[in-house]
Coordinates of C-alpha atoms and ligand atoms in Angstrom, one line a residue:
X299 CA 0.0 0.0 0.0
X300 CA 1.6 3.3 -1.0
X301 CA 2.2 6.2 1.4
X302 CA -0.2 8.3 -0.3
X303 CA -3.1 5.7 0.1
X304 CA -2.0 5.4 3.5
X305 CA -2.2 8.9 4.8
X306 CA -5.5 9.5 2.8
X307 CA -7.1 6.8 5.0
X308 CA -5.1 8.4 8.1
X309 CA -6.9 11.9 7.5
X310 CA -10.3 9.7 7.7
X311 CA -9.8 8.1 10.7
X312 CA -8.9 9.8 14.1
X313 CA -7.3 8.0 16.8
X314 CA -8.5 4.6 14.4
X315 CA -12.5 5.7 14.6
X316 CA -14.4 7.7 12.4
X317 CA -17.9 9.5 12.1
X318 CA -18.4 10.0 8.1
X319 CA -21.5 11.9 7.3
X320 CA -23.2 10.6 4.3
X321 CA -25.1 13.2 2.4
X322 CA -24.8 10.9 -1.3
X323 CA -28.5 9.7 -1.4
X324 CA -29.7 12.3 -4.1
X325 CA -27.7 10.3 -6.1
X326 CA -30.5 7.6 -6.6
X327 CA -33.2 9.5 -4.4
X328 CA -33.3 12.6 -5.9
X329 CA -34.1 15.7 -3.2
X330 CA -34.1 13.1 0.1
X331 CA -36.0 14.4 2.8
X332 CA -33.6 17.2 5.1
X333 CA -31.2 17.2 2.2
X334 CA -33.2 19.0 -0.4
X335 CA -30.8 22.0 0.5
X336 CA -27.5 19.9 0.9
X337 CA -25.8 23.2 2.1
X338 CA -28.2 24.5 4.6
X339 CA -28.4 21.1 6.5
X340 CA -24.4 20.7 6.5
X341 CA -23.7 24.1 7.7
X342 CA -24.4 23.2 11.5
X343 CA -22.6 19.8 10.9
X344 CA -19.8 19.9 9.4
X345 CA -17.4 20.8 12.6
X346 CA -18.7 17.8 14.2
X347 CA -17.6 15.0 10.9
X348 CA -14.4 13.2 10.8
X349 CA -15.4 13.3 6.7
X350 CA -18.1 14.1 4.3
X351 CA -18.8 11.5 1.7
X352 CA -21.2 13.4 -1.7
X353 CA -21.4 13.1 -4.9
X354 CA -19.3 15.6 -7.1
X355 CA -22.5 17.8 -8.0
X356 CA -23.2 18.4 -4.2
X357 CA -19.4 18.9 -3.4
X358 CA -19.0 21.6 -6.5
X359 CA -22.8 23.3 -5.5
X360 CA -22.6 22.8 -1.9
X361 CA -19.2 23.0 0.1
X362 CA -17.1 26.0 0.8
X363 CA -13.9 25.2 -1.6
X364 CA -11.9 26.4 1.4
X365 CA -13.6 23.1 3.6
X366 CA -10.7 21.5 5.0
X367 CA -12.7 18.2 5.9
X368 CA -11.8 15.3 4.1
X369 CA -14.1 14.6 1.3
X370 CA -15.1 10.9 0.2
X371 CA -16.2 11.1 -3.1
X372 CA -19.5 8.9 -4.5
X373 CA -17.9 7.4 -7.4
X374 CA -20.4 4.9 -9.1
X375 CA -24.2 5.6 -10.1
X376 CA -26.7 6.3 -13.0
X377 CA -30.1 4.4 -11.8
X378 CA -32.6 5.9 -10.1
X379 CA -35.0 4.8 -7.5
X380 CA -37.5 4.4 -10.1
X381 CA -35.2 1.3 -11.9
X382 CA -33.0 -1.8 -11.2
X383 CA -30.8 -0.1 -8.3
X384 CA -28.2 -2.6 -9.0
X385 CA -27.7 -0.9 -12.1
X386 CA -24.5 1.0 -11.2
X387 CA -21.5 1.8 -13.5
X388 CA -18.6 4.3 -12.4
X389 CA -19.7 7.7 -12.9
X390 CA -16.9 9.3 -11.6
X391 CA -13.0 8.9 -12.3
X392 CA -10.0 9.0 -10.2
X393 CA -8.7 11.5 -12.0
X394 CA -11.7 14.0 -11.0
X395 CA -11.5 12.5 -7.1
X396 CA -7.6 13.8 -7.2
X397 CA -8.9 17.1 -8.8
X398 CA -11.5 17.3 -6.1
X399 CA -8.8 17.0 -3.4
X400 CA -11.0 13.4 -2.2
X401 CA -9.4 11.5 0.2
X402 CA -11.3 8.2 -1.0
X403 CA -13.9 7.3 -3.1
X404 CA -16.9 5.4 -2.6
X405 CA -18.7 3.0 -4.7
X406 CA -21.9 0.7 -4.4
X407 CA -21.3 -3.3 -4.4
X408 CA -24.9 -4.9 -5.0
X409 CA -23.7 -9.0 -4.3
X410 CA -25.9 -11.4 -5.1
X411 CA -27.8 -9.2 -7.5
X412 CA -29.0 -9.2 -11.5
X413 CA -26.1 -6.6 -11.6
X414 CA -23.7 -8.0 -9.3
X415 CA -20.4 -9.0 -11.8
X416 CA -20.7 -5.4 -12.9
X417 CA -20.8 -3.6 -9.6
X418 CA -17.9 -5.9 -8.7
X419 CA -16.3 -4.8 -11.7
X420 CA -16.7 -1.3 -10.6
X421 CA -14.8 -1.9 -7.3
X422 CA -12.3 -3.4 -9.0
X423 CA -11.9 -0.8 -11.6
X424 CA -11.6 1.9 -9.4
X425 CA -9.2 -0.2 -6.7
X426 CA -6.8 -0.8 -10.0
X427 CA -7.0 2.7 -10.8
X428 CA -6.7 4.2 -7.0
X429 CA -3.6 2.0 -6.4
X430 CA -1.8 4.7 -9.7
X431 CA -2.9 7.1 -7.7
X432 CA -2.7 6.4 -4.0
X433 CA -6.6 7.1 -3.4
X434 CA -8.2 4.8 -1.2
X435 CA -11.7 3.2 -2.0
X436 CA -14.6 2.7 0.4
X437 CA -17.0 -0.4 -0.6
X438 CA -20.7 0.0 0.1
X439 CA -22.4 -3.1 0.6
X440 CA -25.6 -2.1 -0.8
X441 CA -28.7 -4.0 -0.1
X442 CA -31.5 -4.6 -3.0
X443 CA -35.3 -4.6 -1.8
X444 CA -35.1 -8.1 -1.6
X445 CA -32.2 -9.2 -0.2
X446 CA -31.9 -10.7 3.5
X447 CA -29.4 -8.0 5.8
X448 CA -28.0 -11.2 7.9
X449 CA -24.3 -11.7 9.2
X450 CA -24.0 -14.2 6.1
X451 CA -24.7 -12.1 3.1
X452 CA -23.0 -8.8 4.8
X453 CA -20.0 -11.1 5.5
X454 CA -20.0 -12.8 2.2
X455 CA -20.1 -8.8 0.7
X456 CA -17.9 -7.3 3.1
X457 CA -15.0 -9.7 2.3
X458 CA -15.5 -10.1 -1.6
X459 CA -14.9 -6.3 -0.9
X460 CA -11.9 -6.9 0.7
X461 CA -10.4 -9.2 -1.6
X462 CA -11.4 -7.4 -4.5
X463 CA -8.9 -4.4 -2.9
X464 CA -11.5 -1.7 -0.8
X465 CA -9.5 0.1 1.5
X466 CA -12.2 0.4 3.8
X467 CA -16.3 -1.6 3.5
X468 CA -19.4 0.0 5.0
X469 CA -22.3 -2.6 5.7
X470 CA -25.3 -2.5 8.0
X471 CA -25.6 -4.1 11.3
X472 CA -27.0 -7.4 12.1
X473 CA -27.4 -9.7 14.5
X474 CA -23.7 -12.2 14.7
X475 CA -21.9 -8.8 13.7
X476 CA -18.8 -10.4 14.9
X477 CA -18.8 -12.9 12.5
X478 CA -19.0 -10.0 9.6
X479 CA -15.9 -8.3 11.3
X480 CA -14.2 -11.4 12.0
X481 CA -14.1 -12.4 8.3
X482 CA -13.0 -9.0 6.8
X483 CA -9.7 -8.1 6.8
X484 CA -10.6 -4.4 6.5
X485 CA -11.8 -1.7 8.6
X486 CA -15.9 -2.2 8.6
X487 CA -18.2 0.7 9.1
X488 CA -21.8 0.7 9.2
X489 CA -24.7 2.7 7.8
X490 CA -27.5 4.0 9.6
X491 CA -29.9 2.9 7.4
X492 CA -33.6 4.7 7.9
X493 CA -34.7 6.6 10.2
X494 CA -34.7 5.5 14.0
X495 CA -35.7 7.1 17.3
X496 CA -32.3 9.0 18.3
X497 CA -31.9 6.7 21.1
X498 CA -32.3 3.1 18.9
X499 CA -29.7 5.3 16.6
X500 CA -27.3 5.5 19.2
X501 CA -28.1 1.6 20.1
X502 CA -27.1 1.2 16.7
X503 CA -23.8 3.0 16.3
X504 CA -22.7 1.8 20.6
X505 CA -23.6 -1.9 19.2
X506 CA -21.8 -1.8 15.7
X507 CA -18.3 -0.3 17.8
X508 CA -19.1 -2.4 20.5
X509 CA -17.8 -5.3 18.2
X510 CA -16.1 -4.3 16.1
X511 CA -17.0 -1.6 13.9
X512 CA -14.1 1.2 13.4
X513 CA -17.3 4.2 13.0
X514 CA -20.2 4.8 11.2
X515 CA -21.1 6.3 7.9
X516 CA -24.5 7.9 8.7
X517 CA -26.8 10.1 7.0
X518 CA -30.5 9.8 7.9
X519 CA -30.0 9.4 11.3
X520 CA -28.6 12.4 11.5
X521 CA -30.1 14.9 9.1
X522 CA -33.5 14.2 9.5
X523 CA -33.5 14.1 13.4
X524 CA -35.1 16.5 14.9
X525 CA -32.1 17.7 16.1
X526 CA -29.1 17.3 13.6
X527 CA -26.3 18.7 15.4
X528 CA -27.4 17.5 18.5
X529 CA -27.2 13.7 17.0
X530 CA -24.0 14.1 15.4
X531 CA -22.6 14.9 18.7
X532 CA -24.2 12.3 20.8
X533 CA -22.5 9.8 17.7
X534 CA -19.4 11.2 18.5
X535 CA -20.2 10.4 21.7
X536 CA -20.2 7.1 21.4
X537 CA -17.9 6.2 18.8
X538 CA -14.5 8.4 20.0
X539 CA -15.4 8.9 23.3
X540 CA -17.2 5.6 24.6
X541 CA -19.8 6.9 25.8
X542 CA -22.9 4.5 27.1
X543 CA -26.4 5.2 25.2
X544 CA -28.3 6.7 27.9
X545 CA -24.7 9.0 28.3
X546 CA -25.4 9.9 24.2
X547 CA -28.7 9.9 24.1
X548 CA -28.1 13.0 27.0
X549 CA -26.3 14.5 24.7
X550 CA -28.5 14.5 22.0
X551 CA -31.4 15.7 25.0
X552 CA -29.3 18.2 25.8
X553 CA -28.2 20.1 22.3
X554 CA -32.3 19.6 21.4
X555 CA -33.8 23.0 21.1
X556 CA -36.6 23.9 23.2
X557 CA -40.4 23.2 21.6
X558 CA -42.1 26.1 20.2
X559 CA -45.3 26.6 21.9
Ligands
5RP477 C1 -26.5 5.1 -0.1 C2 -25.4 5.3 0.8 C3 -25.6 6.1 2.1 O1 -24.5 7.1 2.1 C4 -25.6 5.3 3.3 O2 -26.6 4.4 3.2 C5 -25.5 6.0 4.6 O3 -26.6 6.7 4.8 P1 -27.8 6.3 5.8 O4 -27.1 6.3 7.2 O5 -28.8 7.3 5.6 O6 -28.2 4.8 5.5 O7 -24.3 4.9 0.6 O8 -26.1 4.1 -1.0

């Protein structure tokens, strides 16, 4: 692994954890709920990520060129939520991430899929071209409609990620999450997947770095609380500080601005 690789990683994790805020879904969702303004709900945030992972549009359109957060770029795409979302081919280069200043970029594996051999390609492009370059690719395990979110299929994705050369994987949490970190040779982080109560949220992210997880790459959990900052605090909370869920979750209570009457 080259130096440059190495450091890119480095500037993602701190003290080996990371919170990653993930504002890509407009990618296949179009305007998401709390991220139809991309730049008004990062404002507040941004001082409390490790990184930001978006797609190019959002970075150009929506962050401060003088951000010194390091960016994790959305590199694969073109399906919508209207078609097959397994669908994805790489939409953006390596050459653009280096332009972008990206510390890694992120693509979508759909295993077990009608479009898996291609998504896998797409890893594996992007892992040939990133080790050129020294830039550092983050597998997504993506999960179709139909597909079961159990320690087998995560672990089988999560190490065919591996092997195929991601730097870092991002799954979801399940029950036997030990056996999905045990069987990856990679750092694992998790997604918070759709919206939860703040405190099943934080249950979430204290289970997933409880055993194993380095950090999470969360986006819903966060943005469309009722109290974003709040909740990416109380995250941090748990996964650099080690703090218990009720400890978080009083956090979260805490930075929660008071209810109009
Ligand atoms: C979509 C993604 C999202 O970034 C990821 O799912 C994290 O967001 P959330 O916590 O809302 O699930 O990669 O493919």
């Amino acid at each position: 692994m080259s130096w440059g690789l190495q450091n890119r990683v480095s500037r993602l994790m701190k003290g080996g954890r990371t919170v990653m805020l993930a504002i890509d879904h407009g990618y296949f969702q179009g305007p998401t709920t709390g991220l139809e303004n991309p730049r008004k709900t990062i404002t507040s945030l941004l001082q409390y990520a490790d990184s930001l992972m978006l797609t190019r549009g959002i970075l150009r359109t929506s962050v401060d060129p003088g951000e010194s957060l390091p960016i994790v770029l959305r590199a694969s795409g073109g399906t919508s939520i209207l078609k097959e979302l397994s669908d994805e081919v790489v939409t953006t280069s390596i050459e653009e991430a280096l332009r972008l200043n990206a510390s890694a970029v992120a693509v979508s594996v759909f295993v077990g899929s009608p479009n898996e051999r291609q998504t896998l390609a797409n890893l594996a492009e992007l892992v040939n071209e990133g080790e050129r370059y020294g830039m550092p690719v983050l597998a997504v395990t993506a999960v179709g409609r139909e597909m079961a979110r159990d320690a087998r299929y995560l672990g089988l994705a999560c190490r065919i990620s591996a092997e195929l050369g991601a730097s870092i994987v991002k799954t979801y949490y399940c029950e036997d999450f030990r056996k999905v970190i045990d069987g990856c040779p990679v750092p694992v982080i998790i997604a918070g997947g759709k919206k939860l109560p703040e405190r099943e949220a934080l249950q979430l992210a204290h289970d997933a770095t409880s055993e194993g997880a380095v950090g999470v790459d969360m986006g819903r959990n966060i943005f469309q609380s009722s109290n974003p900052a709040g909740m990416i605090k109380a995250v941090r909370g748990v996964v650099h500080d080690g703090k218990s869920v009720d400890e978080a979750f009083r956090i979260f209570e805490k930075e929660k601005p008071p209810r109009a009457e």
